[in-house]
Every structure is written in C-alpha cells, then in structure tokens.
Coordinates of C-alpha atoms in Angstrom, one line a residue:
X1 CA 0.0 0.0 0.0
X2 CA 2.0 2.5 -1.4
X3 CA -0.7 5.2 -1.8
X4 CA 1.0 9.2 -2.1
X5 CA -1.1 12.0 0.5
X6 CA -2.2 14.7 -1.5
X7 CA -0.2 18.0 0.3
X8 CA -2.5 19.8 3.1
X9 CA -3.9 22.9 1.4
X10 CA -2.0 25.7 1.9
X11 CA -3.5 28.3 4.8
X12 CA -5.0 31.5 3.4
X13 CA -2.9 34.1 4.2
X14 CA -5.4 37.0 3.3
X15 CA -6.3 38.2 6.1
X16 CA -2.9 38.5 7.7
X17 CA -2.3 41.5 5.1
X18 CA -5.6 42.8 5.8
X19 CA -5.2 42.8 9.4
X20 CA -1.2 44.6 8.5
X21 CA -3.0 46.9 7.1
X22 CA -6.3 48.1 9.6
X23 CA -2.9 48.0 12.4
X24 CA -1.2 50.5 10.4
X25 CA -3.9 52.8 9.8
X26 CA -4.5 52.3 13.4
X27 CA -1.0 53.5 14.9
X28 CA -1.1 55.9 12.0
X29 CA -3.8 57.8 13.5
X30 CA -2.2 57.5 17.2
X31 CA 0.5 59.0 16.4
X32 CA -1.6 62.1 14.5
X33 CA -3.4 62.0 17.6
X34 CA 0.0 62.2 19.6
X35 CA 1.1 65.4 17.8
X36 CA -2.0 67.2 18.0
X37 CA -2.4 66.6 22.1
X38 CA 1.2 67.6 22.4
X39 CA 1.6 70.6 24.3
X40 CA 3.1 74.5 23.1
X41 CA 7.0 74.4 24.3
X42 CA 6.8 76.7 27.3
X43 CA 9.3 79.8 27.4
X44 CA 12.4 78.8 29.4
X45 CA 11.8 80.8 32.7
X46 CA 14.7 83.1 33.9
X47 CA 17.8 81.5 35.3
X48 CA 17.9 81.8 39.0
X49 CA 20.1 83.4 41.2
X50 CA 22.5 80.7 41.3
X51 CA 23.0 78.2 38.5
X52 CA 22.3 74.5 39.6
X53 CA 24.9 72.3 39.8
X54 CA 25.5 70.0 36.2
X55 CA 25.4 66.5 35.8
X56 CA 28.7 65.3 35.6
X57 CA 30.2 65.4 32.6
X58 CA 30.8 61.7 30.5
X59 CA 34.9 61.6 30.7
X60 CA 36.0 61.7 27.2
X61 CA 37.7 59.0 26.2
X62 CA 39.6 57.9 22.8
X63 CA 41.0 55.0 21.2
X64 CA 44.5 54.3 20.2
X65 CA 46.1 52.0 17.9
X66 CA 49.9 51.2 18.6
X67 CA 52.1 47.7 17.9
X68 CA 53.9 46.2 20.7
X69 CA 55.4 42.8 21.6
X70 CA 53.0 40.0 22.2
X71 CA 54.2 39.4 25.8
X72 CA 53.9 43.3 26.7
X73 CA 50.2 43.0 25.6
X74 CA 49.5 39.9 27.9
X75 CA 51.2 41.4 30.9
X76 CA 49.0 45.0 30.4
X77 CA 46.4 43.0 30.1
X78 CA 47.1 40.6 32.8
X79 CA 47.8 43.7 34.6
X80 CA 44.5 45.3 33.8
X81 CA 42.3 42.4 34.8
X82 CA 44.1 42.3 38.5
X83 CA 43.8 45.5 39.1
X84 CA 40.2 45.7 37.8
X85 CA 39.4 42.2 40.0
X86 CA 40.9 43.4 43.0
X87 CA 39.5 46.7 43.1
X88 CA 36.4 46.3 40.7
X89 CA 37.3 49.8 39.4
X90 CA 36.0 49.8 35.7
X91 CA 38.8 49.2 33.0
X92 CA 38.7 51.6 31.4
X93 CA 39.9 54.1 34.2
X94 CA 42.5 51.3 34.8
X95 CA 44.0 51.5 31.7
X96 CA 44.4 55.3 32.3
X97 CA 46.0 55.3 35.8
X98 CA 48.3 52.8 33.7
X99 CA 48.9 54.9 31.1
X100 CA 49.5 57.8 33.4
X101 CA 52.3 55.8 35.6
X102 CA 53.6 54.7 32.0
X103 CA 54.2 59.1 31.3
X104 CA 55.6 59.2 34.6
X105 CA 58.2 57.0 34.0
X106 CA 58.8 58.2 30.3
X107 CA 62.5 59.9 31.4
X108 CA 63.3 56.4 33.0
X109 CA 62.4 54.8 29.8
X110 CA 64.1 57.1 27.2
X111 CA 67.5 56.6 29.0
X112 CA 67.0 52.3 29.2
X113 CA 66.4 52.8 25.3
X114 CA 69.2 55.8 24.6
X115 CA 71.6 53.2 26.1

C-alpha cells in the first residue's frame, strides 16, 4: 500500500495582510493624535540666582592604535584584569592610571632605550 497523501492545502494568508493593514492605519492615527495633544513648548523661565549644579560630565575617552610585543600586551592585560578584580574599578579608568604611571616614568624609559 503504497498510496501518495495529497499535500495539506496551503492556509490562506489573506487576512494577515488585511489585518497589517487596519494595524497601520490604526498606529497611523495615534500618532496624528499624539502630535495634535502635544503641548506648546513653554518659554524657558529666567535662570535663577545661582545656576544649579550639572550632571557630571561623561569623561571623554579615545581610542588608540599602537604595535607592541605579544608578551607586553599579555602582561598589560594581565595587569589590567588584576587591578580591575581586586579593586572592581572599571577598566577603562584602569588603563588610564596605567597609562599615566607609564608618562611618569617616560625619562626612565628614554634613558633604558638611549643606552
């Protein structure tokens, strides 16, 4: 009995498009609706007497790209991750205190590589 299964009739997808389409329509109008609602901007009132204190300010930070030894790399980084571990100060700001000991000793260093 070797009899083939006609394939399942494929589902009628017509109403998913029609139903796309009433959902537009619908969040089309909300948002009209949104913008209409949406109050005048008010005039900025006067400053007062003493400015309030800002949010402080996102620390700027930059990338750099430089080549170094492979074993210099691993040992920054090894670095990097103790120091961030043992403190749980964020990496980023480790990096920089390292990079700011590493201009410190920048004399030290010229005269090891003058010699």
């Amino acid at each position: 009995m070797n009899a083939k299964r006609k394939a399942p009739p494929l589902p009628d997808m017509g109403g998913v498009s029609d139903d796309w389409g009433k959902m537009t329509a619908m969040r089309q109008d909300e948002h009209a609706q949104e913008e209409k609602e949406a109050p005048a901007p008010v005039a900025e009132a006067a400053s007062p007497a003493r400015p309030e204190p800002k949010a402080a300010a996102a620390t700027e930070m930059t990338r750099r790209s430089w080549y170094a030894s492979a074993d210099a790399v691993e040992e920054l980084a090894r670095v990097v991750d103790d120091i961030h571990h043992t403190t749980r100060a964020p990496k980023h700001e480790v990096v920089s205190e390292l990079f700011r000991a590493a201009v410190a000793a920048a004399p030290r260093v010229e005269k090891k590589l003058s010699t």
